[in-house]
Coordinates of C-alpha atoms in Angstrom, one line a residue:
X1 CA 178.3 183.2 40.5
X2 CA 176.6 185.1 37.3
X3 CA 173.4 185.8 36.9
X4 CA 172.0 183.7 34.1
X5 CA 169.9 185.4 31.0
X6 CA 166.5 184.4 30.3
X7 CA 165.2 184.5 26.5
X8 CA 163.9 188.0 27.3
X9 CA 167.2 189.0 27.7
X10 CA 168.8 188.0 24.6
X11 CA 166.1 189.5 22.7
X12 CA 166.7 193.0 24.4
X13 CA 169.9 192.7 23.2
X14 CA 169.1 191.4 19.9
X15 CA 166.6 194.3 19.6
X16 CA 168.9 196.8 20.6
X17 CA 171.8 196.0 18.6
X18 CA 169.8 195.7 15.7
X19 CA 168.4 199.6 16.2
X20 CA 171.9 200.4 16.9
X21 CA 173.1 199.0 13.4
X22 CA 170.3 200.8 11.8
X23 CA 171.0 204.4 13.1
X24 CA 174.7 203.7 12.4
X25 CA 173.4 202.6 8.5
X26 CA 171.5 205.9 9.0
X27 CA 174.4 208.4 9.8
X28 CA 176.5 206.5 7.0
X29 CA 173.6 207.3 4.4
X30 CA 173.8 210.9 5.3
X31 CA 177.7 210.8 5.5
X32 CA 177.8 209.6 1.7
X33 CA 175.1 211.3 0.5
X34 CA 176.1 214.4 1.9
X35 CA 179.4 213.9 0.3
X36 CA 178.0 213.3 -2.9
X37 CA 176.3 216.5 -2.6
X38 CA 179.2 218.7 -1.9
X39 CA 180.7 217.1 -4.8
X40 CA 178.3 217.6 -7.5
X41 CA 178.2 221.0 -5.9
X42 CA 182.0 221.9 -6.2
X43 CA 182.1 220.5 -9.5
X44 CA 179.4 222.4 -11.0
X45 CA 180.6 225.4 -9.1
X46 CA 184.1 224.9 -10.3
X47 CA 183.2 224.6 -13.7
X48 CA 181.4 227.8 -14.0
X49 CA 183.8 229.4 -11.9
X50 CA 186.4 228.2 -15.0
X51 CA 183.9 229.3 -17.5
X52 CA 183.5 233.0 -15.9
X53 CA 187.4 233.5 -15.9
X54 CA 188.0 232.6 -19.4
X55 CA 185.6 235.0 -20.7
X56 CA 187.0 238.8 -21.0
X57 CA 187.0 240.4 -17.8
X58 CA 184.6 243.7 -19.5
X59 CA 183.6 242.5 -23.3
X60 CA 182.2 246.5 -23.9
X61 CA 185.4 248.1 -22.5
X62 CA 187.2 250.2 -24.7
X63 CA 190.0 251.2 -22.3
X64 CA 193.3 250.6 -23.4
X65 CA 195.9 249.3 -20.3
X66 CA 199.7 249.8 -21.2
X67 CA 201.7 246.2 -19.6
X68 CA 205.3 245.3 -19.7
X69 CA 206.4 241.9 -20.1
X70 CA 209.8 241.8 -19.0
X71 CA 212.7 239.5 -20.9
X72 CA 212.7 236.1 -19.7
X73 CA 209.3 236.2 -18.0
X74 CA 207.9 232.8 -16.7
X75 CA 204.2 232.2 -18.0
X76 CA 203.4 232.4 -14.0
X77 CA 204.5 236.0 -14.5
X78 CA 203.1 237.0 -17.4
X79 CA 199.7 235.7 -15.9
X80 CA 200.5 237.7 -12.8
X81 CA 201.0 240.7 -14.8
X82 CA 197.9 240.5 -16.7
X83 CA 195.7 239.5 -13.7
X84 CA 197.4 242.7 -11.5
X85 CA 196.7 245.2 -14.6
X86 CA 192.7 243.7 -15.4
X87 CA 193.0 242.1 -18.6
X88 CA 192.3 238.4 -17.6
X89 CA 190.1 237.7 -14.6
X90 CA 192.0 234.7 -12.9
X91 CA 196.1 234.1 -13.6
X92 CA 195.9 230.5 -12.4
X93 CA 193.1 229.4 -14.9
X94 CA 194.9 231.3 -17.7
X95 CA 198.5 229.1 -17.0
X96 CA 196.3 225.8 -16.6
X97 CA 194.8 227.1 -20.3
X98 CA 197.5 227.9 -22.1
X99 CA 199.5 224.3 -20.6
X100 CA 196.0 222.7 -21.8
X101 CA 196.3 224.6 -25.3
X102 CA 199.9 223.4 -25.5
X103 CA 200.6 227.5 -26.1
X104 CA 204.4 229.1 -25.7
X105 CA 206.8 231.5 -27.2
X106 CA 205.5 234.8 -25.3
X107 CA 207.4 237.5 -26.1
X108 CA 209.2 240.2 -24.1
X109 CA 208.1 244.1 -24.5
X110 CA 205.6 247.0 -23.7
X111 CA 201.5 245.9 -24.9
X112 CA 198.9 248.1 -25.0
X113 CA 196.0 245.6 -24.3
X114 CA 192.1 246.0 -23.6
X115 CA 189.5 244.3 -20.8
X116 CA 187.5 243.4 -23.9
X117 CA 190.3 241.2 -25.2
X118 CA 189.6 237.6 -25.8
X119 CA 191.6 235.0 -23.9
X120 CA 193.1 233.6 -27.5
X121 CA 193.7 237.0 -28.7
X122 CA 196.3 238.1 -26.0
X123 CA 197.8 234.8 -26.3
X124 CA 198.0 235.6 -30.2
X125 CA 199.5 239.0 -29.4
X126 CA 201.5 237.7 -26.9
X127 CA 203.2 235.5 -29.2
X128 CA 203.1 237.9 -32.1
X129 CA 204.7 240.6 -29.9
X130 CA 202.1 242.5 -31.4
X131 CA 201.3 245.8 -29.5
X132 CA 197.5 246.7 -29.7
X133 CA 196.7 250.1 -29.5
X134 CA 193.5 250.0 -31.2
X135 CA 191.8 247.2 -32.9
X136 CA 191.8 247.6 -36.4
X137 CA 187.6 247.5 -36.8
X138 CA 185.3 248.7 -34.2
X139 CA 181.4 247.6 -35.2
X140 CA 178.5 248.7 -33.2
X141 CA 175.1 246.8 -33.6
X142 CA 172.4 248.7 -32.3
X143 CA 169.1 247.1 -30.6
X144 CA 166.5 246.1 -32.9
X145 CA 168.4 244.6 -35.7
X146 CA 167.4 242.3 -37.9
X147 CA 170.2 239.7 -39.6
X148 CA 169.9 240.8 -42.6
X149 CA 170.5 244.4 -41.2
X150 CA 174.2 243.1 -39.5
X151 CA 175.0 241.5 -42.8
X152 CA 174.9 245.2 -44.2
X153 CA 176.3 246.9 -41.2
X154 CA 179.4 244.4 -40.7
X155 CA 179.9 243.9 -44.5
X156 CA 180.2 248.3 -44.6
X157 CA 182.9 247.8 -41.8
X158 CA 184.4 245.0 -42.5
X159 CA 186.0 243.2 -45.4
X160 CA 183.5 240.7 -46.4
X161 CA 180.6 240.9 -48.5
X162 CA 176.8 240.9 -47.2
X163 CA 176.1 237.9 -49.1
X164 CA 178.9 235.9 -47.2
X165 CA 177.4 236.9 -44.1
X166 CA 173.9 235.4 -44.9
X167 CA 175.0 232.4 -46.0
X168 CA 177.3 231.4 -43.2
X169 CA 174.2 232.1 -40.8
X170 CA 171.9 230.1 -43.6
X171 CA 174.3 227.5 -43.2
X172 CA 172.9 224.3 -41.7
X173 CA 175.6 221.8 -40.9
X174 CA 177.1 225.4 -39.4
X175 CA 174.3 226.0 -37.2
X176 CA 174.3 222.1 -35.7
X177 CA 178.0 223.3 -34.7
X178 CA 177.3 226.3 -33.3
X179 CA 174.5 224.2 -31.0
X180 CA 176.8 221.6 -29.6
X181 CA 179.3 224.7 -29.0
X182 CA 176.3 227.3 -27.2
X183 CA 173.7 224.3 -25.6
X184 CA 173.0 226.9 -23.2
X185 CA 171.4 229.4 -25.5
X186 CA 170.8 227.6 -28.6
X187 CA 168.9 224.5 -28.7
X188 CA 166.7 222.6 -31.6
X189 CA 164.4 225.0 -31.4
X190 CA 166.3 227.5 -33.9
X191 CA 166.3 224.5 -36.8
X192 CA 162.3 224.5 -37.3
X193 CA 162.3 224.7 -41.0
X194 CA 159.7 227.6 -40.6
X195 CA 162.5 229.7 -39.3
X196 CA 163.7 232.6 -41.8
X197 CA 166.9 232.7 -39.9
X198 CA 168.5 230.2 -37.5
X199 CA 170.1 232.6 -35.3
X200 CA 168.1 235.8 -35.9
X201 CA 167.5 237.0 -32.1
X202 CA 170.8 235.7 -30.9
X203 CA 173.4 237.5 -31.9
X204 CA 173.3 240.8 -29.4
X205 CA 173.3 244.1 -29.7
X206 CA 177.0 245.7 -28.2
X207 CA 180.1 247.2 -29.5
X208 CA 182.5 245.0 -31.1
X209 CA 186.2 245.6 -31.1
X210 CA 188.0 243.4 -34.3
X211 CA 192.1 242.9 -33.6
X212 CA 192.6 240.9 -36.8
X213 CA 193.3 242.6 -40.4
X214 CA 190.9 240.1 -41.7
X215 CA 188.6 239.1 -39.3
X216 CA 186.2 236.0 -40.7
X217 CA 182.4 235.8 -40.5
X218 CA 183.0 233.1 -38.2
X219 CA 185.0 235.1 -35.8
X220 CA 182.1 237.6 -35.9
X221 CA 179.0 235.1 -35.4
X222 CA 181.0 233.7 -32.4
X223 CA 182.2 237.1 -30.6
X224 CA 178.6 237.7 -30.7
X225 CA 177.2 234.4 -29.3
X226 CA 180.0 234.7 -26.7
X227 CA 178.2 238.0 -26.0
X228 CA 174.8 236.5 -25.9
X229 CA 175.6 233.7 -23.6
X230 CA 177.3 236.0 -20.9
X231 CA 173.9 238.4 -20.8
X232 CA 171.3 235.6 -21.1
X233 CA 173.4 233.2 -18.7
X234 CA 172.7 234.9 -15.3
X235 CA 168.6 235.0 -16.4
X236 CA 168.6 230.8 -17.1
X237 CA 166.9 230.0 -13.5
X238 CA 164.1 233.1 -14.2
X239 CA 163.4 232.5 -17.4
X240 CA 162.7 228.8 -16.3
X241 CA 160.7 229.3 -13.5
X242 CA 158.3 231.4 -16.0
X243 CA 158.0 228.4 -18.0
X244 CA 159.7 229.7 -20.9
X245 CA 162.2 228.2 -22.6
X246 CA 165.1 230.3 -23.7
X247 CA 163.9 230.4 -27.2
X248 CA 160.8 231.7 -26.1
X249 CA 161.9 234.3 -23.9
X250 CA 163.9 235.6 -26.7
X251 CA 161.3 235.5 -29.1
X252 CA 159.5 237.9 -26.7
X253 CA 162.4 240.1 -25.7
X254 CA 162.3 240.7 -29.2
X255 CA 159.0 241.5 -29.7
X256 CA 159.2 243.5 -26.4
X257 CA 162.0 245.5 -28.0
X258 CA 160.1 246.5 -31.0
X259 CA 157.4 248.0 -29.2
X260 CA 158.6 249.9 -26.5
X261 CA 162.1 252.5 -26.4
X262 CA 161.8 253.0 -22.3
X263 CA 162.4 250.2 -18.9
X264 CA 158.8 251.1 -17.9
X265 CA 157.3 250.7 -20.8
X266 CA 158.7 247.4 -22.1
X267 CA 158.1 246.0 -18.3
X268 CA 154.5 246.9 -19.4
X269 CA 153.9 245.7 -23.1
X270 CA 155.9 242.5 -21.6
X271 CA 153.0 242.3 -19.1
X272 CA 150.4 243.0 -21.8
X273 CA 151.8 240.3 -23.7
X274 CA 151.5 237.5 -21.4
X275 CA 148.4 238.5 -20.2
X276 CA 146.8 238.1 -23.9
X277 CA 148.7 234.9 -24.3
X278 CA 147.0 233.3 -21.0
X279 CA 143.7 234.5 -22.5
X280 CA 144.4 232.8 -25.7
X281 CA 144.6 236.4 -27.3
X282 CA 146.6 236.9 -30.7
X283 CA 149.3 239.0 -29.6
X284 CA 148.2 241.6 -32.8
X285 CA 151.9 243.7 -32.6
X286 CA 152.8 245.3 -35.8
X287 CA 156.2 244.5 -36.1
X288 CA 155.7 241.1 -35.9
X289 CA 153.8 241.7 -39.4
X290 CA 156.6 243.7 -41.2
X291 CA 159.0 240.9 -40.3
X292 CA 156.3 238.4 -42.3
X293 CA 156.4 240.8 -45.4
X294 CA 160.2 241.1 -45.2
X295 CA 160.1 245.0 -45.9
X296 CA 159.8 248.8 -43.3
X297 CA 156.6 250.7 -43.6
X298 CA 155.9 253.1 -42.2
X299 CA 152.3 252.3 -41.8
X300 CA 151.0 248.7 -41.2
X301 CA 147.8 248.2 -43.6
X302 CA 144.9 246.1 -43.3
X303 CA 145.6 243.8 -46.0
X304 CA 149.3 243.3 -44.7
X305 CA 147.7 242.1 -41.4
X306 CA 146.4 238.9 -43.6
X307 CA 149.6 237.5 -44.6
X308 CA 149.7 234.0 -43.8
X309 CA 153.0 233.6 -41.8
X310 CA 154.0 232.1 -38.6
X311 CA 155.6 235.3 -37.5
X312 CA 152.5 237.5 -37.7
X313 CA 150.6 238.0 -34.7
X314 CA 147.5 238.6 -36.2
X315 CA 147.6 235.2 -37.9
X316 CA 149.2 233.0 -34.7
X317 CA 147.4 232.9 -31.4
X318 CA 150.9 232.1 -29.9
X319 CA 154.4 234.0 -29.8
X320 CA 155.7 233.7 -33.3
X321 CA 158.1 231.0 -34.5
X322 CA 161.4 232.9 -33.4
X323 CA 162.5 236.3 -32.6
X324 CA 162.0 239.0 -35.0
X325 CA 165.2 241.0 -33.9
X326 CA 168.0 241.5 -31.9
X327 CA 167.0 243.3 -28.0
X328 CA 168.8 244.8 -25.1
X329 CA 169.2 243.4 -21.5
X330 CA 166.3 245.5 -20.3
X331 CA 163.7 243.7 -23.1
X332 CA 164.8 240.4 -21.6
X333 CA 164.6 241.6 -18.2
X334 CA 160.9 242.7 -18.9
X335 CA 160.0 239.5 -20.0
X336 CA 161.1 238.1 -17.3
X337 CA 160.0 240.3 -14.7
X338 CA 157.0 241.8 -16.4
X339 CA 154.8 244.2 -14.9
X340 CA 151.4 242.8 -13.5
X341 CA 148.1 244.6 -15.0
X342 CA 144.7 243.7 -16.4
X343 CA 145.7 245.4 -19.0
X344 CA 145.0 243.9 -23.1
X345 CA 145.7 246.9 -25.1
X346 CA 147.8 249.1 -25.8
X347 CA 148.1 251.8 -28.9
X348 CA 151.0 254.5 -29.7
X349 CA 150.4 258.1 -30.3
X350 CA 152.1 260.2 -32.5
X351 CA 154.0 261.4 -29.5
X352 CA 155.4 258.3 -28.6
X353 CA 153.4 257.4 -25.8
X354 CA 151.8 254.2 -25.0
X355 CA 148.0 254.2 -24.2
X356 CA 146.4 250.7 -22.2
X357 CA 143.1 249.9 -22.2
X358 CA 141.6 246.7 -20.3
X359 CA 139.1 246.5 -22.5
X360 CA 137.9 246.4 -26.4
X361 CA 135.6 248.9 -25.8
X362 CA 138.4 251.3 -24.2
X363 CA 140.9 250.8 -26.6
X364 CA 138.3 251.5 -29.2
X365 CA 137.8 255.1 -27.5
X366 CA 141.6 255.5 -26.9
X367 CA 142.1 254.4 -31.0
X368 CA 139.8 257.0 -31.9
X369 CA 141.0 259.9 -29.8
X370 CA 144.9 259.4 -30.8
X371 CA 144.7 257.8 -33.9
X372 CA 141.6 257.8 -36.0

């Protein structure tokens, strides 16, 4: 004969089945989520993976690599080829592009191709049959350079006018594009009407090798945003967790750049710098002034330091509006990784060395031994 159950019973059981439902609800929460996770994960990871391997496998290199495509080669061996000889980074992303670009035609025969090649220019060559040698322009932007400066140096080298340059940069309905195209660089931030120049401070410093008899200014402006993003790119996280935005931190790599020539010493003016900002200090750098009055002195004046402009220093109490220049990899990695001091001066000598002072009163003395 069974036992019979008393109320106490049943509500055991009810109990227990009910924390039995809940731990199982528990585990399937963590199940999903955790799924979720490796999802949003793997996609954001795959993506950038993507991104990486569509990019030149070494933008600076100026080696040349001799390939041969054989007659009748399959796209599948054509990427092989390239992949095995280090002109693309990733053969399986470059067949799912060209089947995604709807691209064809290759043809058979010996190429003499570069590391520094863009994706769409082997496939041009490719289909052209064209053997590259050498490119047919090879323009070097040095650190430091203003906009107006390129204009000159590309227009020189290249077959388009100064004036053609500018504009295209001026352009407005240009630059919108050019944000939707770089979001990870370029933001709103660059269309403040107090801006001289939209994209002065983002187009960087490097070698740049031309394939094209008539290479437009378009083709230029975006070979060196392409160049920007990969150097900025790996420093997003940094310059973020020093509250900076990108703008900023480019606006003070370029500031950086223009006061310092050494790693040390731009780790130091960097540190400097921040350290008058958080002290509500005008940042009082000379260059910043020069870039107001448009024009190279050789000696900043007194009355220049009064122009009434957003970039100068002396007249903000803040980083100026935008960068002033152009800088290298080591100006941005100073700003991101200054060097910590108590120092709020700083002066050059006429020997090119840097003199800090924590004080007014010391950089009075130091001004008066090196420069007065």
């Amino acid at each position: 004969m069974s036992k019979k159950k008393t109320p106490g019973d049943y509500e055991d059981h009810l109990t227990k089945r009910n924390e039995d439902a809940k731990i199982v609800r528990r585990i399937a929460s963590v199940i999903i989520i955790s799924l979720v996770l490796i999802f949003i994960v793997g996609g954001i990871s795959g993506f950038l993976y993507i991104k990486s391997a569509l990019q030149p496998v070494n933008p600076d290199s100026k080696e040349d690599v001799t390939i041969e495509i054989p007659l009748g080669s399959s796209t599948s061996e054509i990427a092989r080829v390239l992949e095995e000889n280090g002109i693309i980074k990733d053969s399986t992303i470059f067949r799912f592009y060209i089947k995604f670009k709807n691209e064809s035609d290759f043809q058979a025969g010996e190429y003499t191709l570069s590391p520094s090649m863009e994706i769409d220019e082997l496939i041009q060559a490719l289909q052209k049959g064209k053997v590259l040698e050498e490119p047919e322009y090879t323009v070097t932007i040095p650190e430091g350079k203003t906009i107006k400066e390129m204009a000159s140096i590309y227009a020189a080298a290249l077959p388009f006018k100064e004036k053609a340059f500018l504009n295209q940069v001026n352009d407005p309905q240009y630059i919108e594009t050019l944000i939707n195209t770089y979001p990870d660089i370029l933001s709103n931030s660059i269309l403040n009407p107090e801006i001289r120049t939209p994209l002065e401070g983002y187009l960087f410093a490097a070698t740049y090798h031309f394939y094209s008899k008539q290479p437009s200014v378009e083709k230029v402006i975006n070979k060196m945003l392409k160049k920007t993003v990969e150097v900025v790119t790996p420093y997003l996280d940094e310059i973020a967790s020093q509250d900076l935005t990108v703008h900023e931190a480019l606006t003070m790599a370029s500031l950086v750049e223009n006061e310092a020539s050494s790693q040390k010493q731009r780790k130091k003016i960097a540190g400097v710098f921040f350290n008058r900002l958080e002290e509500g200090m005008p940042l009082q750098t000379d260059p910043t002034v020069l870039y107001a009055l448009g024009k190279h002195k050789k000696k900043v004046l007194l009355k220049d330091l009064e122009v009434e402009s957003p970039y100068n220093t002396y007249h903000v109490n803040t980083l100026p509006v935008g960068p002033i220049s152009n800088f290298a990899k080591t100006s941005l990695q100073a700003t991101i990784n200054p060097e910590e001091s108590a120092y709020k001066y700083f002066l050059h000598d006429d020997k090119g060395n840097i003199h800090y002072a924590e004080t007014v009163e010391k950089h009075r003395q130091l001004k008066a031994k090196y420069i007065d």
